[in-house]
Short mmCIF file of C-alpha atoms in Angstrom, two decimals:
data_model
loop_
_atom_site.label_atom_id
_atom_site.label_comp_id
_atom_site.label_asym_id
_atom_site.label_seq_id
_atom_site.Cartn_x
_atom_site.Cartn_y
_atom_site.Cartn_z
CA UNK A 1 100.58 46.12 38.90
CA UNK A 2 103.99 46.58 40.22
CA UNK A 3 105.43 43.10 39.50
CA UNK A 4 105.96 43.49 35.90
CA UNK A 5 107.96 40.13 35.77
CA UNK A 6 104.75 38.36 35.55
CA UNK A 7 102.89 40.54 33.19
CA UNK A 8 102.95 39.08 29.60
CA UNK A 9 101.27 39.73 26.27
CA UNK A 10 99.58 36.86 24.66
CA UNK A 11 100.19 36.74 20.92
CA UNK A 12 96.82 34.79 20.15
CA UNK A 13 94.45 37.05 18.21
CA UNK A 14 91.22 35.32 18.93
CA UNK A 15 88.38 37.96 17.53
CA UNK A 16 85.87 36.62 19.75
CA UNK A 17 87.35 36.99 23.30
CA UNK A 18 85.66 40.38 23.75
CA UNK A 19 88.78 41.35 25.97
CA UNK A 20 90.38 44.57 25.00
CA UNK A 21 92.09 46.04 28.21
CA UNK A 22 95.12 44.78 30.01
CA UNK A 23 94.18 43.58 33.51
CA UNK A 24 94.42 40.72 36.09
CA UNK A 25 93.65 37.18 35.12
CA UNK A 26 92.10 35.84 38.46
CA UNK A 27 91.97 32.04 38.61
CA UNK A 28 89.76 31.02 41.42
CA UNK A 29 90.13 27.44 42.90
CA UNK A 30 89.29 25.59 45.86
CA UNK A 31 85.85 24.54 46.98
CA UNK A 32 82.29 25.83 47.38
CA UNK A 33 83.17 29.15 48.80
CA UNK A 34 84.93 30.07 45.75
CA UNK A 35 81.88 29.17 43.53
CA UNK A 36 78.73 31.03 42.68
CA UNK A 37 75.60 30.01 44.57
CA UNK A 38 71.87 30.45 44.36
CA UNK A 39 70.26 33.29 46.27
CA UNK A 40 67.18 35.33 45.63
CA UNK A 41 67.89 38.07 43.12
CA UNK A 42 66.09 40.60 45.14
CA UNK A 43 68.74 40.39 47.81
CA UNK A 44 71.34 41.60 45.41
CA UNK A 45 72.62 45.25 45.77
CA UNK A 46 71.31 47.01 42.45
CA UNK A 47 74.95 47.43 41.09
CA UNK A 48 75.12 43.59 40.78
CA UNK A 49 71.81 42.95 39.10
CA UNK A 50 72.96 43.44 35.55
CA UNK A 51 75.78 42.82 33.24
CA UNK A 52 78.97 44.24 34.50
CA UNK A 53 80.74 46.31 31.69
CA UNK A 54 84.27 45.01 30.69
CA UNK A 55 84.08 42.27 33.60
CA UNK A 56 84.45 38.88 31.86
CA UNK A 57 84.57 35.32 33.10
CA UNK A 58 85.68 32.26 31.06
CA UNK A 59 82.39 30.20 31.00
CA UNK A 60 83.21 26.47 31.42
CA UNK A 61 81.94 23.47 33.08
CA UNK A 62 84.71 22.83 35.62
CA UNK A 63 85.00 18.96 35.22
CA UNK A 64 84.30 18.76 31.57
CA UNK A 65 87.43 18.23 29.53
CA UNK A 66 85.89 19.41 26.07
CA UNK A 67 86.98 22.65 24.60
CA UNK A 68 83.62 24.66 24.80
CA UNK A 69 84.74 27.61 26.84
CA UNK A 70 84.53 31.25 26.04
CA UNK A 71 84.98 34.62 27.44
CA UNK A 72 81.64 36.29 28.27
CA UNK A 73 80.63 39.40 30.19
CA UNK A 74 79.72 38.52 33.74
CA UNK A 75 76.11 39.05 35.00
CA UNK A 76 74.52 38.25 38.32
CA UNK A 77 71.85 36.18 36.81
CA UNK A 78 74.31 33.83 34.90
CA UNK A 79 76.05 30.60 36.32
CA UNK A 80 79.63 31.46 35.91
CA UNK A 81 80.65 27.78 35.52
CA UNK A 82 78.10 26.96 32.52
CA UNK A 83 77.05 30.28 31.12
CA UNK A 84 73.44 29.47 31.51
CA UNK A 85 70.96 31.65 32.72
CA UNK A 86 69.88 31.20 36.40
CA UNK A 87 68.02 33.37 39.04
CA UNK A 88 70.22 35.04 41.37
CA UNK A 89 73.64 33.51 40.74
CA UNK A 90 76.20 35.36 42.73
CA UNK A 91 79.50 34.74 44.11
CA UNK A 92 82.98 36.41 44.61
CA UNK A 93 84.23 36.37 40.94
CA UNK A 94 81.78 38.96 39.75
CA UNK A 95 82.31 41.09 42.67
CA UNK A 96 86.21 40.98 42.63
CA UNK A 97 86.07 42.28 38.99
CA UNK A 98 83.26 44.89 39.97
CA UNK A 99 85.35 46.39 42.78
CA UNK A 100 88.58 46.30 40.94
CA UNK A 101 86.77 48.33 38.00
CA UNK A 102 84.73 50.66 40.04
CA UNK A 103 87.08 51.51 42.82
CA UNK A 104 90.62 51.13 41.17
CA UNK A 105 89.67 51.49 37.44
CA UNK A 106 91.49 48.27 36.82
CA UNK A 107 90.13 45.16 34.92
CA UNK A 108 89.76 41.64 36.06
CA UNK A 109 89.20 38.49 34.04
CA UNK A 110 87.97 35.31 35.95
CA UNK A 111 88.81 31.69 35.41
CA UNK A 112 86.44 29.90 37.84
CA UNK A 113 87.74 26.36 38.56
CA UNK A 114 86.56 25.78 42.27
CA UNK A 115 84.88 22.32 42.94
CA UNK A 116 82.38 22.06 45.93
CA UNK A 117 83.37 19.68 48.67
CA UNK A 118 86.81 19.13 47.17
CA UNK A 119 89.87 17.93 49.08
CA UNK A 120 93.61 18.04 48.42
CA UNK A 121 94.03 14.83 50.57
CA UNK A 122 94.57 11.97 48.09
CA UNK A 123 92.44 9.38 49.77
CA UNK A 124 89.36 11.41 49.18
CA UNK A 125 87.12 12.27 46.15
CA UNK A 126 86.93 14.74 44.74
CA UNK A 127 90.33 15.63 45.27
CA UNK A 128 93.11 18.18 43.79
CA UNK A 129 95.81 15.64 44.64
CA UNK A 130 98.33 16.41 41.93
CA UNK A 131 99.71 13.00 41.96
CA UNK A 132 96.56 11.64 40.13
CA UNK A 133 96.44 12.59 36.62
CA UNK A 134 92.65 12.15 36.43
CA UNK A 135 92.12 14.45 39.58
CA UNK A 136 90.80 18.11 39.48
CA UNK A 137 94.08 19.65 39.38
CA UNK A 138 94.65 18.54 35.74
CA UNK A 139 90.88 18.64 34.83
CA UNK A 140 90.19 22.07 36.35
CA UNK A 141 93.05 24.42 37.29
CA UNK A 142 95.56 23.49 34.80
CA UNK A 143 93.33 22.70 31.94
CA UNK A 144 91.03 25.69 32.18
CA UNK A 145 93.77 28.17 32.60
CA UNK A 146 95.41 26.79 29.46
CA UNK A 147 92.13 27.10 27.54
CA UNK A 148 91.32 30.47 28.88
CA UNK A 149 94.68 32.11 27.97
CA UNK A 150 94.41 30.56 24.47
CA UNK A 151 91.21 32.53 23.92
CA UNK A 152 92.24 35.79 25.50
CA UNK A 153 93.46 37.47 22.38
CA UNK A 154 96.15 40.17 22.50
CA UNK A 155 95.51 41.43 25.96
CA UNK A 156 98.16 41.74 28.45
CA UNK A 157 97.38 40.24 32.03
CA UNK A 158 98.90 39.64 35.38
CA UNK A 159 97.80 36.26 36.72
CA UNK A 160 96.59 36.04 40.15
CA UNK A 161 95.78 32.65 41.82
CA UNK A 162 93.09 32.68 44.69
CA UNK A 163 92.76 29.62 46.86
CA UNK A 164 89.40 29.30 48.67
CA UNK A 165 89.62 26.17 50.57
CA UNK A 166 90.41 24.23 53.70
CA UNK A 167 87.00 23.12 54.93
CA UNK A 168 87.01 19.68 53.66
CA UNK A 169 90.57 18.80 54.84
CA UNK A 170 89.82 20.09 58.34
CA UNK A 171 87.59 17.10 58.72
CA UNK A 172 90.16 14.68 60.36
CA UNK A 173 93.44 15.25 62.12
CA UNK A 174 95.35 13.21 59.31
CA UNK A 175 93.93 15.33 56.56
CA UNK A 176 94.84 18.60 58.49
CA UNK A 177 98.30 17.55 59.38
CA UNK A 178 99.15 16.63 55.64
CA UNK A 179 97.58 19.92 54.26
CA UNK A 180 100.70 22.02 54.31
CA UNK A 181 102.71 19.57 52.08
CA UNK A 182 99.68 18.97 49.78
CA UNK A 183 99.03 22.62 49.35
CA UNK A 184 102.60 23.64 48.87
CA UNK A 185 103.04 20.86 46.23
CA UNK A 186 99.80 22.15 44.45
CA UNK A 187 101.06 25.85 44.31
CA UNK A 188 104.58 24.90 43.29
CA UNK A 189 103.21 22.65 40.43
CA UNK A 190 100.88 25.34 39.10
CA UNK A 191 103.46 28.11 39.00
CA UNK A 192 105.62 25.67 36.87
CA UNK A 193 102.77 24.55 34.65
CA UNK A 194 101.56 28.04 34.16
CA UNK A 195 105.02 29.44 33.29
CA UNK A 196 104.75 32.06 36.14
CA UNK A 197 107.16 31.01 38.86
CA UNK A 198 106.53 34.27 40.76
CA UNK A 199 102.73 34.16 40.21
CA UNK A 200 100.89 35.85 43.11
CA UNK A 201 98.87 33.49 45.37
CA UNK A 202 96.29 34.57 47.73
CA UNK A 203 95.19 31.96 50.36
CA UNK A 204 91.78 32.74 52.05
CA UNK A 205 92.30 31.56 55.63
CA UNK A 206 89.81 29.10 57.08
CA UNK A 207 87.74 30.88 59.60
CA UNK A 208 88.13 29.75 63.30
CA UNK A 209 84.46 29.47 63.73
CA UNK A 210 84.13 27.25 60.76
CA UNK A 211 80.88 24.98 61.59
CA UNK A 212 81.84 21.80 59.85
CA UNK A 213 83.60 18.74 60.95
CA UNK A 214 86.91 20.14 62.08
CA UNK A 215 89.28 17.89 63.88
CA UNK A 216 91.99 19.22 61.74
CA UNK A 217 90.96 22.84 61.80
CA UNK A 218 93.94 24.02 63.80
CA UNK A 219 96.28 22.24 61.61
CA UNK A 220 94.74 23.57 58.41
CA UNK A 221 94.75 27.22 59.65
CA UNK A 222 98.52 26.91 60.73
CA UNK A 223 99.39 25.44 57.38
CA UNK A 224 97.96 28.22 55.39
CA UNK A 225 99.88 30.93 57.62
CA UNK A 226 103.08 28.73 57.34
CA UNK A 227 102.94 28.49 53.49
CA UNK A 228 102.50 32.30 53.28
CA UNK A 229 105.49 32.72 55.48
CA UNK A 230 107.61 30.35 53.62
CA UNK A 231 106.81 30.75 49.86
CA UNK A 232 107.53 33.85 47.90
CA UNK A 233 104.47 35.94 46.68
CA UNK A 234 102.09 34.10 48.70
CA UNK A 235 99.63 36.23 50.73
CA UNK A 236 96.90 35.42 53.48
CA UNK A 237 93.51 36.97 53.38
CA UNK A 238 92.20 36.77 57.02
CA UNK A 239 88.64 35.99 56.62
CA UNK A 240 88.21 36.85 60.43
CA UNK A 241 87.95 40.37 58.99
CA UNK A 242 84.63 39.60 57.50
CA UNK A 243 82.32 41.11 60.09
CA UNK A 244 79.09 39.73 58.92
CA UNK A 245 78.21 36.19 59.67
CA UNK A 246 78.36 32.97 57.45
CA UNK A 247 75.34 31.32 55.95
CA UNK A 248 72.97 29.66 58.34
CA UNK A 249 74.84 26.46 57.88
CA UNK A 250 78.04 27.96 59.46
CA UNK A 251 80.17 26.99 56.53
CA UNK A 252 79.59 29.32 53.52
CA UNK A 253 80.25 32.82 52.63
CA UNK A 254 78.05 32.32 49.51
CA UNK A 255 74.67 31.34 50.80
CA UNK A 256 73.11 28.14 50.00
CA UNK A 257 69.76 29.69 51.10
CA UNK A 258 68.37 33.22 50.88
CA UNK A 259 70.40 34.20 54.16
CA UNK A 260 71.57 37.73 53.47
CA UNK A 261 74.35 37.41 56.13
CA UNK A 262 75.96 35.03 53.95
CA UNK A 263 75.58 37.24 51.04
CA UNK A 264 77.21 40.11 52.69
CA UNK A 265 80.08 37.95 53.78
CA UNK A 266 80.71 37.07 50.24
CA UNK A 267 80.57 40.87 49.36
CA UNK A 268 83.04 41.62 52.04
CA UNK A 269 85.39 38.72 50.99
CA UNK A 270 85.38 39.92 47.36
CA UNK A 271 85.81 43.38 48.24
CA UNK A 272 88.85 42.45 50.52
CA UNK A 273 90.52 40.37 47.83
CA UNK A 274 90.05 42.99 45.21
CA UNK A 275 91.73 45.53 47.33
CA UNK A 276 94.71 43.18 47.80
CA UNK A 277 94.76 42.35 44.11
CA UNK A 278 94.85 45.99 43.34
CA UNK A 279 98.29 46.40 44.93
CA UNK A 280 100.00 43.95 42.75
#
């Protein structure tokens, strides 16, 4: 973790957090490709079918403002947003932490805040629009980050923000054109609100073969690259490097069916993100 300017130690001494090792605090935001999704458990590689030792997630219902979250060891059979048992839940968070630990001997702690189908265009719902206090930025990213770190105990951590998004805002030319300004504002605000103005940001670039409504696809993809070129410590993860296909709907890395191609895409995405995070 070379950038020591963004590594801090929390003084909170919660005895129930379970976290004992310093590591990366990985905030995953955006929309459904950043979530865990149902698949058939039998499709999971064996190493993902049990509890991942020393890999924790902050279990919290993303749009619930009550303080009921807690740090819990990640398990492939548990919904990372609610902490409830469910057959075959699987997504990029558990695999990012597993890759960091097994390949790099580094620890990762995940704060999942992605909201399926979300926009950052302010005229749509649900939206990450930072100008609306009741919208998802305040209710999810900002709120759950604060709650997660308040319960992290005395563990030193390096925060990393992963933005898995763009599909919704590619639906119209107007939304696509506004994407660069909207996402720039969100990144700048979270850096200020979190107290980490140099926080590492990873944008997963929307694929060129995205199969949804995409009149603004070119604009969203260009905006993501422009932001990485303009703002400091912002990185692009090129999802075109994922060799395996998307799910059968042409939109998801994490499958909404038992399609194994989508599952492998989610694995490849998570592994690539973990490889990048390990260099920070």
